[in-house]
Tab-separated table of C-alpha atoms (C1' of nucleotides) in Angstrom:
chain	number	residue	atom	x	y	z
A	170	MET	CA	87.385	140.221	63.993
A	171	GLN	CA	85.202	138.786	66.709
A	172	SER	CA	86.372	138.966	70.278
A	173	PHE	CA	85.271	137.622	73.631
A	174	THR	CA	85.123	139.691	76.766
A	175	TYR	CA	84.898	138.517	80.370
A	176	ALA	CA	84.723	140.259	83.723
A	177	PHE	CA	87.698	138.268	85.047
A	178	PRO	CA	90.817	137.039	83.287
A	179	ARG	CA	90.521	133.458	82.094
A	180	PRO	CA	93.229	130.924	81.468
A	181	SER	CA	93.402	129.142	78.175
A	182	VAL	CA	92.997	125.388	78.341
A	183	THR	CA	94.891	122.978	76.159
A	184	VAL	CA	95.101	119.230	75.791
A	185	ASP	CA	98.557	117.725	75.384
A	186	MET	CA	99.059	114.126	74.352
A	187	VAL	CA	101.631	111.602	75.488
A	188	ILE	CA	101.335	109.130	72.615
A	189	PHE	CA	103.152	105.847	73.090
A	190	GLY	CA	104.027	103.360	70.400
A	191	VAL	CA	106.581	100.647	69.813
A	192	ARG	CA	109.096	101.375	67.057
A	193	GLU	CA	111.932	99.023	66.131
A	194	SER	CA	111.437	97.099	69.346
A	195	ARG	CA	111.742	100.182	71.460
A	196	LEU	CA	109.253	102.301	73.333
A	197	ALA	CA	108.672	105.553	71.476
A	198	ILE	CA	106.791	108.800	72.002
A	199	LEU	CA	105.374	111.090	69.335
A	200	LEU	CA	106.698	114.658	69.496
A	201	VAL	CA	106.332	117.758	67.330
A	202	GLU	CA	108.957	120.375	66.694
A	203	ARG	CA	107.871	123.882	67.625
A	204	GLU	CA	108.517	126.690	65.229
A	205	ALA	CA	107.003	129.497	67.230
A	206	THR	CA	107.929	131.247	70.435
A	207	PRO	CA	108.405	130.594	73.319
A	208	PHE	CA	110.370	127.456	72.461
A	209	PRO	CA	111.405	127.634	68.796
A	210	GLY	CA	113.300	124.546	67.730
A	211	TYR	CA	112.287	122.586	70.803
A	212	TRP	CA	110.322	119.384	70.681
A	213	THR	CA	107.028	119.343	72.559
A	214	LEU	CA	104.054	117.096	73.056
A	215	PRO	CA	101.362	117.296	70.389
A	216	GLY	CA	98.537	119.424	71.704
A	217	GLY	CA	96.032	122.127	71.042
A	218	PHE	CA	93.441	124.375	72.544
A	219	VAL	CA	90.230	122.857	73.789
A	220	GLN	CA	87.485	124.215	71.570
A	221	ILE	CA	84.559	125.772	73.336
A	222	ASP	CA	82.090	123.098	72.210
A	223	GLU	CA	84.164	119.932	72.462
A	224	SER	CA	84.834	117.749	75.477
A	225	LEU	CA	88.348	117.132	76.728
A	226	GLU	CA	88.337	113.621	75.356
A	227	GLU	CA	87.085	114.851	71.984
A	228	ALA	CA	89.953	117.322	71.921
A	229	ALA	CA	92.366	114.486	72.705
A	230	GLN	CA	90.916	112.334	69.916
A	231	ARG	CA	91.080	115.237	67.494
A	232	ILE	CA	94.767	115.854	68.232
A	233	LEU	CA	95.505	112.150	68.044
A	234	ARG	CA	93.766	111.903	64.679
A	235	LYS	CA	95.654	114.892	63.356
A	236	GLU	CA	99.032	113.473	64.336
A	237	THR	CA	98.551	109.776	63.700
A	238	GLY	CA	95.604	109.465	61.359
A	239	ILE	CA	93.916	106.933	63.628
A	240	GLU	CA	90.435	107.292	65.026
A	241	ALA	CA	90.541	105.207	68.140
A	242	ALA	CA	93.228	104.084	70.484
A	243	TYR	CA	93.592	103.394	74.134
A	244	LEU	CA	93.074	106.815	75.671
A	245	GLU	CA	93.113	107.951	79.247
A	246	GLN	CA	93.336	111.243	81.073
A	247	LEU	CA	96.696	111.614	82.767
A	248	TYR	CA	96.866	114.743	84.889
A	249	THR	CA	96.140	118.449	84.712
A	250	TYR	CA	99.035	120.875	84.893
A	251	GLY	CA	98.304	124.411	85.945
A	252	LYS	CA	101.216	126.240	87.520
A	253	PRO	CA	100.833	129.917	86.648
A	254	ASP	CA	104.307	130.182	85.136
A	255	ARG	CA	104.377	127.003	83.077
A	256	ASP	CA	103.902	128.932	79.821
A	257	PRO	CA	105.810	132.213	79.621
A	258	ARG	CA	103.188	133.710	77.311
A	259	GLY	CA	100.393	133.565	79.865
A	260	ARG	CA	98.212	131.365	81.974
A	261	VAL	CA	97.704	128.013	80.303
A	262	ILE	CA	96.131	125.014	81.984
A	263	THR	CA	96.906	121.741	80.254
A	264	VAL	CA	94.963	118.543	80.568
A	265	ALA	CA	97.418	115.820	79.627
A	266	TYR	CA	96.161	112.639	77.983
A	267	PHE	CA	97.858	109.343	77.507
A	268	ALA	CA	97.419	107.249	74.359
A	269	LEU	CA	98.620	103.835	73.257
A	270	VAL	CA	98.669	103.300	69.532
A	271	ALA	CA	99.276	100.068	67.705
A	272	ALA	CA	102.088	99.957	65.199
A	273	ASP	CA	99.876	98.884	62.308
A	274	THR	CA	97.204	101.546	62.838
A	275	VAL	CA	99.342	104.662	62.526
A	276	SER	CA	99.547	106.306	59.131
A	277	SER	CA	101.430	109.566	58.951
A	278	THR	CA	99.048	112.328	58.032
A	279	PRO	CA	99.839	115.309	55.827
A	280	GLU	CA	98.988	117.659	58.686
A	281	SER	CA	101.383	115.992	61.043
A	282	ARG	CA	104.896	117.147	61.665
A	283	ALA	CA	105.227	114.675	64.484
A	284	LYS	CA	108.116	112.244	64.814
A	285	TRP	CA	108.702	109.236	67.007
A	286	HIS	CA	111.401	109.570	69.647
A	287	TYR	CA	112.696	106.725	71.744
A	288	ALA	CA	111.451	107.093	75.276
A	289	ASN	CA	114.887	106.674	76.800
A	290	GLU	CA	116.581	109.182	74.481
A	291	LEU	CA	114.325	112.178	74.755
A	292	PRO	CA	115.703	115.668	74.220
A	293	THR	CA	114.921	118.540	76.541
A	294	LEU	CA	111.353	119.451	75.731
A	295	GLY	CA	109.626	122.810	75.775
A	296	PHE	CA	107.391	123.928	78.635
A	297	ASP	CA	107.064	121.366	81.431
A	298	HIS	CA	106.684	118.565	78.923
A	299	ASN	CA	109.564	116.476	80.228
A	300	GLU	CA	107.725	116.286	83.510
A	301	ILE	CA	104.510	115.275	81.758
A	302	VAL	CA	106.262	112.556	79.754
A	303	GLU	CA	107.941	111.309	82.906
A	304	TYR	CA	104.591	110.943	84.578
A	305	GLY	CA	103.115	109.298	81.484
A	306	LEU	CA	105.913	106.738	81.549
A	307	ARG	CA	105.308	105.996	85.214
A	308	ARG	CA	101.624	105.553	84.507
A	309	LEU	CA	102.305	103.289	81.529
A	310	ARG	CA	104.582	101.017	83.551
A	311	TYR	CA	102.149	101.010	86.400
A	312	LYS	CA	99.281	100.087	84.114
A	313	LEU	CA	101.246	97.251	82.620
A	314	GLU	CA	102.140	95.954	86.042
A	315	TYR	CA	98.668	96.064	87.482
A	316	SER	CA	96.420	95.608	84.488
A	317	ALA	CA	96.958	94.275	81.018
A	318	VAL	CA	96.893	96.964	78.391
A	319	GLY	CA	100.076	95.876	76.624
A	320	PHE	CA	98.152	94.463	73.666
A	321	GLU	CA	96.925	97.999	72.874
A	322	LEU	CA	100.358	98.597	71.405
A	323	LEU	CA	100.083	95.546	69.146
A	324	PRO	CA	98.062	94.677	66.051
A	325	THR	CA	94.663	93.083	66.614
A	326	GLU	CA	96.150	89.605	66.472
A	327	PHE	CA	99.492	88.899	68.044
A	328	THR	CA	101.606	86.067	69.345
A	329	LEU	CA	102.358	85.570	73.011
A	330	THR	CA	106.014	86.154	72.300
A	331	GLU	CA	105.213	89.530	70.743
A	332	LEU	CA	103.124	90.449	73.751
A	333	GLN	CA	105.848	89.380	76.134
A	334	THR	CA	108.445	91.346	74.191
A	335	THR	CA	106.241	94.445	74.426
A	336	TYR	CA	106.060	94.053	78.175
A	337	GLU	CA	109.797	93.581	78.396
A	338	ILE	CA	110.448	96.677	76.277
A	339	ILE	CA	108.275	98.862	78.446
A	340	LEU	CA	109.116	97.473	81.850
A	341	GLY	CA	112.766	97.146	80.977
A	342	VAL	CA	113.094	93.688	82.505
A	343	GLN	CA	113.335	90.154	81.196
A	344	LEU	CA	110.318	87.999	81.921
A	345	ASP	CA	110.100	84.246	82.202
A	346	LYS	CA	108.235	82.795	79.262
A	347	ARG	CA	106.310	80.156	81.172
A	348	ASN	CA	105.339	82.428	84.036
A	349	PHE	CA	104.317	85.166	81.625
A	350	ARG	CA	102.070	82.827	79.680
A	351	ARG	CA	100.544	81.363	82.790
A	352	LYS	CA	99.687	84.745	84.247
A	353	ILE	CA	98.416	86.362	81.091
A	354	LEU	CA	96.256	83.377	80.207
A	355	GLU	CA	94.899	82.913	83.723
A	356	ALA	CA	93.899	86.565	83.686
A	357	LYS	CA	91.513	85.695	80.811
A	358	ILE	CA	92.213	88.935	79.049
A	359	ILE	CA	93.144	87.427	75.723
A	360	GLU	CA	91.914	84.414	73.806
A	361	GLU	CA	93.224	82.118	71.118
A	362	THR	CA	92.279	82.620	67.529
A	363	HIS	CA	92.479	79.816	65.002
A	364	ASN	CA	95.117	81.673	63.083
A	365	THR	CA	98.793	81.021	63.051
A	366	ARG	CA	101.795	83.122	62.234
A	367	PHE	CA	104.480	81.398	60.166
A	368	GLY	CA	108.068	82.498	60.376
A	369	GLU	CA	111.517	81.070	60.741
A	370	GLY	CA	110.811	78.457	63.349
A	371	ARG	CA	107.747	76.710	64.637
A	372	PRO	CA	104.612	78.709	63.777
A	373	ALA	CA	103.001	80.641	66.601
A	374	ARG	CA	99.378	80.708	67.565
A	375	LEU	CA	97.771	84.135	67.307
A	376	TYR	CA	95.799	85.645	70.175
A	377	ARG	CA	93.468	88.564	70.419
A	378	TYR	CA	91.986	90.737	73.173
A	379	ARG	CA	88.743	89.371	74.611
A	380	GLU	CA	86.068	91.985	74.116
A	381	ASP	CA	84.254	90.842	77.242
A	382	ALA	CA	87.368	90.956	79.393
A	383	VAL	CA	87.943	93.237	82.314
A	384	ALA	CA	91.380	94.564	81.570
A	385	GLU	CA	91.931	95.844	85.088
A	386	VAL	CA	93.140	92.654	86.643
A	387	LYS	CA	94.126	93.605	90.117
A	388	ALA	CA	96.907	91.950	91.951
A	389	ARG	CA	96.639	91.201	95.609
A	390	ARG	CA	95.773	94.113	97.789
A	391	LEU	CA	96.956	95.338	101.145
A	392	PHE	CA	93.396	95.206	102.514
A	393	PRO	CA	91.276	93.376	103.146
B	194	MET	CA	84.856	147.992	85.556
B	195	GLN	CA	87.821	146.199	84.107
B	196	SER	CA	87.263	143.538	81.476
B	197	PHE	CA	89.351	140.953	79.656
B	198	THR	CA	89.143	140.375	75.944
B	199	TYR	CA	90.374	137.394	73.946
B	200	ALA	CA	90.337	136.437	70.269
B	201	PHE	CA	88.683	133.079	71.030
B	202	PRO	CA	86.117	132.112	73.634
B	203	ARG	CA	87.651	130.677	76.775
B	204	PRO	CA	86.195	128.302	79.294
B	205	SER	CA	86.251	129.180	82.936
B	206	VAL	CA	88.201	126.805	85.141
B	207	THR	CA	87.136	125.830	88.619
B	208	VAL	CA	88.463	123.548	91.320
B	209	ASP	CA	85.918	121.395	93.138
B	210	MET	CA	86.797	119.503	96.298
B	211	VAL	CA	85.736	116.074	97.460
B	212	ILE	CA	86.548	116.426	101.161
B	213	PHE	CA	86.363	113.225	103.193
B	214	GLY	CA	86.179	112.967	106.934
B	215	VAL	CA	84.937	110.515	109.519
B	216	ARG	CA	81.933	111.728	111.530
B	217	GLU	CA	80.229	109.622	114.187
B	218	SER	CA	81.983	106.498	112.935
B	219	ARG	CA	80.770	107.035	109.413
B	220	LEU	CA	82.425	108.242	106.255
B	221	ALA	CA	81.292	111.777	105.474
B	222	ILE	CA	81.719	114.338	102.709
B	223	LEU	CA	81.598	118.103	103.037
B	224	LEU	CA	78.937	119.767	100.841
B	225	VAL	CA	77.644	123.308	100.444
B	226	GLU	CA	74.115	124.322	99.661
B	227	ARG	CA	73.792	126.459	96.552
B	228	GLU	CA	71.663	129.544	96.667
B	229	ALA	CA	72.177	130.718	93.138
B	230	THR	CA	71.130	129.439	89.743
B	231	PRO	CA	71.430	126.980	88.052
B	232	PHE	CA	70.842	124.657	91.020
B	233	PRO	CA	69.267	126.663	93.845
B	234	GLY	CA	68.668	124.567	96.922
B	235	TYR	CA	70.881	121.750	95.686
B	236	TRP	CA	73.938	120.556	97.515
B	237	THR	CA	77.204	120.714	95.608
B	238	LEU	CA	80.882	120.182	96.170
B	239	PRO	CA	82.773	123.121	97.621
B	240	GLY	CA	84.632	124.841	94.818
B	241	GLY	CA	85.641	128.063	93.203
B	242	PHE	CA	87.284	129.657	90.212
B	243	VAL	CA	90.991	129.218	89.732
B	244	GLN	CA	92.517	132.641	90.110
B	245	ILE	CA	94.790	133.742	87.313
B	246	ASP	CA	97.911	133.766	89.458
B	247	GLU	CA	97.415	130.684	91.631
B	248	SER	CA	98.206	127.082	90.857
B	249	LEU	CA	95.512	124.406	90.881
B	250	GLU	CA	96.763	123.026	94.151
B	251	GLU	CA	96.831	126.471	95.694
B	252	ALA	CA	93.217	126.923	94.631
B	253	ALA	CA	92.363	123.589	96.227
B	254	GLN	CA	94.092	124.568	99.474
B	255	ARG	CA	92.354	127.941	99.465
B	256	ILE	CA	88.925	126.335	99.112
B	257	LEU	CA	89.763	123.750	101.737
B	258	ARG	CA	90.883	126.441	104.137
B	259	LYS	CA	87.736	128.434	103.525
B	260	GLU	CA	85.448	125.500	104.239
B	261	THR	CA	87.304	123.713	107.005
B	262	GLY	CA	89.704	126.239	108.478
B	263	ILE	CA	92.623	123.839	108.127
B	264	GLU	CA	95.805	124.629	106.307
B	265	ALA	CA	97.090	121.246	105.314
B	266	ALA	CA	95.533	117.907	104.680
B	267	TYR	CA	96.096	114.979	102.428
B	268	LEU	CA	95.390	116.436	99.011
B	269	GLU	CA	95.476	114.880	95.597
B	270	GLN	CA	94.212	115.743	92.153
B	271	LEU	CA	91.335	113.512	91.175
B	272	TYR	CA	90.199	114.115	87.610
B	273	THR	CA	89.292	116.934	85.270
B	274	TYR	CA	85.735	117.181	84.044
B	275	GLY	CA	85.083	119.116	80.869
B	276	LYS	CA	81.948	118.067	78.994
B	277	PRO	CA	80.626	121.195	77.261
B	278	ASP	CA	77.154	120.874	78.778
B	279	ARG	CA	78.096	120.079	82.379
B	280	ASP	CA	77.198	123.616	83.504
B	281	PRO	CA	74.083	125.079	81.876
B	282	ARG	CA	75.452	128.610	82.233
B	283	GLY	CA	78.431	128.061	79.979
B	284	ARG	CA	81.636	126.187	79.437
B	285	VAL	CA	83.206	125.293	82.737
B	286	ILE	CA	86.131	122.937	83.139
B	287	THR	CA	86.521	121.588	86.646
B	288	VAL	CA	89.648	120.113	88.135
B	289	ALA	CA	88.425	117.928	90.976
B	290	TYR	CA	90.609	117.446	94.041
B	291	PHE	CA	90.380	114.903	96.768
B	292	ALA	CA	91.119	115.732	100.414
B	293	LEU	CA	91.292	113.721	103.615
B	294	VAL	CA	90.861	115.740	106.775
B	295	ALA	CA	91.354	114.555	110.312
B	296	ALA	CA	88.463	114.942	112.713
B	297	ASP	CA	90.398	117.023	115.211
B	298	THR	CA	91.783	119.508	112.697
B	299	VAL	CA	88.519	120.822	111.284
B	300	SER	CA	87.103	123.979	112.818
B	301	SER	CA	84.055	125.421	111.179
B	302	THR	CA	84.894	128.804	109.734
B	303	PRO	CA	82.590	131.809	109.602
B	304	GLU	CA	82.840	131.851	105.803
B	305	SER	CA	81.775	128.263	105.479
B	306	ARG	CA	78.260	127.133	104.870
B	307	ALA	CA	79.434	123.586	104.374
B	308	LYS	CA	77.924	120.601	106.127
B	309	TRP	CA	78.994	117.026	106.504
B	310	HIS	CA	76.879	114.415	104.720
B	311	TYR	CA	77.232	110.681	105.180
B	312	ALA	CA	78.775	109.196	102.081
B	313	ASN	CA	76.119	106.521	101.742
B	314	GLU	CA	73.199	108.923	102.141
B	315	LEU	CA	74.016	111.642	99.682
B	316	PRO	CA	71.249	113.667	98.070
B	317	THR	CA	71.140	114.361	94.353
B	318	LEU	CA	73.815	116.963	93.826
B	319	GLY	CA	73.961	119.830	91.378
B	320	PHE	CA	75.966	119.660	88.141
B	321	ASP	CA	77.778	116.346	87.630
B	322	HIS	CA	78.878	116.298	91.238
B	323	ASN	CA	77.382	112.913	92.056
B	324	GLU	CA	79.649	111.458	89.403
B	325	ILE	CA	82.648	113.258	90.854
B	326	VAL	CA	81.877	112.045	94.385
B	327	GLU	CA	81.411	108.521	93.078
B	328	TYR	CA	84.827	108.626	91.519
B	329	GLY	CA	86.300	110.129	94.676
B	330	LEU	CA	84.899	107.265	96.692
B	331	ARG	CA	86.344	104.709	94.316
B	332	ARG	CA	89.691	106.416	94.559
B	333	LEU	CA	89.537	106.553	98.347
B	334	ARG	CA	88.793	102.838	98.641
B	335	TYR	CA	91.433	102.037	96.112
B	336	LYS	CA	94.012	104.105	97.977
B	337	LEU	CA	93.187	102.390	101.223
B	338	GLU	CA	93.485	98.996	99.614
B	339	TYR	CA	96.788	99.618	97.911
B	340	SER	CA	98.495	102.138	100.083
B	341	ALA	CA	98.036	103.293	103.629
B	342	VAL	CA	96.528	106.728	103.887
B	343	GLY	CA	93.861	105.820	106.428
B	344	PHE	CA	95.656	107.616	109.230
B	345	GLU	CA	95.155	110.913	107.357
B	346	LEU	CA	91.593	110.799	108.644
B	347	LEU	CA	92.739	110.392	112.238
B	348	PRO	CA	94.385	112.672	114.791
B	349	THR	CA	98.175	112.730	114.844
B	350	GLU	CA	98.276	109.962	117.439
B	351	PHE	CA	95.862	107.095	117.251
B	352	THR	CA	95.386	103.541	118.428
B	353	LEU	CA	95.528	100.562	116.117
B	354	THR	CA	91.898	99.844	116.861
B	355	GLU	CA	90.952	103.347	115.738
B	356	LEU	CA	92.932	102.900	112.552
B	357	GLN	CA	91.334	99.535	111.884
B	358	THR	CA	87.882	100.963	112.502
B	359	THR	CA	88.578	103.716	109.972
B	360	TYR	CA	89.533	101.145	107.380
B	361	GLU	CA	86.423	99.134	108.136
B	362	ILE	CA	84.192	102.200	107.840
B	363	ILE	CA	85.562	103.144	104.445
B	364	LEU	CA	85.965	99.714	102.938
B	365	GLY	CA	82.698	98.499	104.394
B	366	VAL	CA	84.136	95.179	105.512
B	367	GLN	CA	85.203	93.629	108.807
B	368	LEU	CA	88.911	93.061	109.143
B	369	ASP	CA	90.718	90.552	111.297
B	370	LYS	CA	92.507	92.282	114.150
B	371	ARG	CA	95.663	90.194	114.085
B	372	ASN	CA	96.060	90.231	110.324
B	373	PHE	CA	95.412	93.958	110.219
B	374	ARG	CA	98.068	94.652	112.816
B	375	ARG	CA	100.563	92.359	111.199
B	376	LYS	CA	100.149	93.963	107.792
B	377	ILE	CA	100.092	97.577	108.905
B	378	LEU	CA	103.115	97.112	111.152
B	379	GLU	CA	105.101	95.131	108.584
B	380	ALA	CA	104.461	97.930	106.117
B	381	LYS	CA	106.475	100.211	108.453
B	382	ILE	CA	104.190	103.142	107.797
B	383	ILE	CA	103.434	103.907	111.403
B	384	GLU	CA	105.478	103.732	114.582
B	385	GLU	CA	104.817	103.436	118.280
B	386	THR	CA	104.846	106.448	120.492
B	387	HIS	CA	105.426	106.210	124.231
B	388	ASN	CA	101.972	107.507	124.896
B	389	THR	CA	98.962	105.534	125.941
B	390	ARG	CA	95.279	106.153	125.700
B	391	PHE	CA	93.251	105.238	128.774
B	392	GLY	CA	89.628	104.284	128.479
B	393	GLU	CA	87.196	101.683	129.628
B	394	GLY	CA	89.336	98.619	129.237
B	395	ARG	CA	93.033	97.994	128.950
B	396	PRO	CA	94.842	101.149	127.819
B	397	ALA	CA	95.943	101.260	124.194
B	398	ARG	CA	99.317	102.216	122.850
B	399	LEU	CA	99.282	105.229	120.574
B	400	TYR	CA	100.876	105.200	117.148
B	401	ARG	CA	101.781	107.913	114.690
B	402	TYR	CA	102.648	108.152	111.016
B	403	ARG	CA	106.344	107.726	110.282
B	404	GLU	CA	107.547	110.850	108.552
B	405	ASP	CA	110.159	108.886	106.648
B	406	ALA	CA	107.715	106.269	105.456
B	407	VAL	CA	106.715	105.607	101.901
B	408	ALA	CA	102.972	105.454	102.177
B	409	GLU	CA	102.532	103.819	98.799
B	410	VAL	CA	103.041	100.249	99.877
B	411	LYS	CA	102.335	98.255	96.813
B	412	ALA	CA	100.796	94.855	96.925
B	413	ARG	CA	101.953	92.156	94.610
B	414	ARG	CA	101.860	93.007	90.959
B	415	LEU	CA	100.859	91.174	87.842
B	416	PHE	CA	104.308	91.723	86.309
B	417	PRO	CA	107.065	91.082	86.646
C	4	DA	C1'	85.554	90.020	140.606
C	5	DT	C1'	83.809	91.350	136.389
C	6	DA	C1'	83.413	93.908	132.292
C	7	DA	C1'	85.830	95.995	128.672
C	8	DT	C1'	89.247	96.544	125.460
C	9	DA	C1'	94.297	95.642	123.988
C	10	DG	C1'	97.533	92.612	122.483
C	11	DT	C1'	99.612	88.350	120.657
C	12	DG	C1'	101.143	83.385	117.374
C	13	DT	C1'	100.385	79.457	114.321
C	14	DC	C1'	98.812	76.778	110.642
C	15	DT	C1'	97.304	76.130	105.982
C	16	DC	C1'	96.782	77.009	101.374
C	17	DT	C1'	97.394	79.779	97.390
C	18	DC	C1'	100.262	81.891	94.271
C	19	DA	C1'	104.620	83.990	92.507
C	20	DG	C1'	109.102	82.823	90.879
C	21	DA	C1'	112.778	79.782	89.336
C	22	DC	C1'	113.861	76.446	86.142
C	23	DA	C1'	114.737	72.752	81.147
C	24	DT	C1'	112.910	70.013	77.721
C	25	DT	C1'	110.042	68.727	73.834
C	26	DA	C1'	107.415	70.104	69.481
C	27	DT	C1'	106.949	71.974	64.971
C	28	DT	C1'	108.203	74.340	61.296
C	29	DT	C1'	111.612	76.398	57.480
C	30	DA	C1'	115.867	76.347	55.028
D	22	DT	C1'	119.089	67.327	59.487
D	23	DA	C1'	120.135	71.551	61.497
D	24	DA	C1'	118.563	75.908	63.013
D	25	DA	C1'	114.956	78.573	64.801
D	26	DT	C1'	111.199	79.546	67.504
D	27	DA	C1'	106.846	77.825	70.061
D	28	DA	C1'	104.862	75.368	73.664
D	29	DT	C1'	104.594	73.097	78.034
D	30	DG	C1'	104.805	71.450	83.938
D	31	DT	C1'	106.781	71.148	88.573
D	32	DC	C1'	108.823	72.423	92.758
D	33	DT	C1'	109.669	75.707	96.441
D	34	DG	C1'	109.188	79.515	99.381
D	35	DA	C1'	106.581	83.660	100.852
D	36	DG	C1'	102.733	85.624	102.292
D	37	DA	C1'	97.527	86.076	102.863
D	38	DG	C1'	93.738	84.514	105.515
D	39	DA	C1'	91.452	81.945	109.172
D	40	DC	C1'	91.385	81.319	113.857
D	41	DA	C1'	91.236	81.856	120.108
D	42	DC	C1'	93.301	83.043	124.056
D	43	DT	C1'	95.889	86.013	127.463
D	44	DA	C1'	96.890	90.794	129.475
D	45	DT	C1'	95.734	95.027	131.597
D	46	DT	C1'	93.009	98.425	133.041
D	47	DA	C1'	88.477	100.715	135.187
D	48	DT	C1'	84.377	100.049	137.789
DNA sequence: ATAATAGTGTCTCTCAGACATTATTTA
DNA sequence: TAAATAATGTCTGAGAGACACTATTAT
């Protein structure tokens, strides 16, 4: 068997994914159950070693694909965790990534043993993964407050009510329908389609993300 | 000589520092000149390998101490860079950190070969360090706009005019004196001392950071 | 006295937040 | 025609931004 020798000890580097989705009108996170030591039976974030010839983002996409079957999603680097004792087996540095996946894009893959867990009912996770999830949640709420990435959790076309409900689920607050519509439309992030969704009551116009939009709509700043 | 053998190839992990200071009323960044390959003669960010038993933040503090002689400063993780080809010698993953150092705390150390460079007159740097600095600058401006960390670049006690000047230097805009004072004082981030600075004109009251303050004063949000 | 810098208050306009009714469809 | 959901406008209060003069010191 081949082996690799270095003059100084090297950490291993992994990518762990905080994958958010909406399931049954609740915010959910994809977790995998560990079989092996050091946390057998514990749930942990999906992750894996960074291969020597792939970038960090490629590693994140690879893990995402393995667990969800989808190629692309909203993806963003979260934070890098590197305390020497965070993995009892040895020095592991983890680059955490943050993904938003739309309900209709996820197909469970044969390789995946991942399951959705509601974000507000998480078990104790292995390693420092509760801390990572906690930070991912803060970042998600922050992003929703200051930008407009909520539609990443929705199908390509969606109604304004669906979008508002997604925001309410994640932020955990009720929003005013008229104010929500005013702000989201003035931000010019989404546009009308000519399609309509029929249901129980009056049909709803469908919207989609504007490809040319700048999603990072900043609120008012402290300075200048 | 001792060596370390692994079943799979491992990247090396470094910490690189974007260290900001104010020099001669201009925003400056601390750089070191490389002697060795692959970028001899090029300026690069101060950095070093993460030791196997130190955390990432400890590595950042160690490098900061080596280059500036100061123990503590405002320190924050910036981003992790990991493209496979970013170092021609091999796979190197770099966790970039961001530091703000106050003018009066920096003492050049014998170990340091670092020099201050004005942020708007940077040379072409080795590796992908121009990209890292660029991101550091964006983050610095963003932090100043949305929070209030400007005083981290100043001595412990400072006048409001000094603080305003620092903001103007970094943001590159003129600010209105009365509005600046109103906003910074309403934010309750700093407090008066009973000390006064005497100079050419009317003496100025000195202020200091409030230890109990929450520096992250958020502006108005998009939602809710 | 003059030069230099510190310190202070008001008005206006924009935008966030609160709030209720009408419109269109299915059953 | 009743039930369900979509769509729409106005008023008010808070806060950002523009703006000019007085106060206190050294020289």
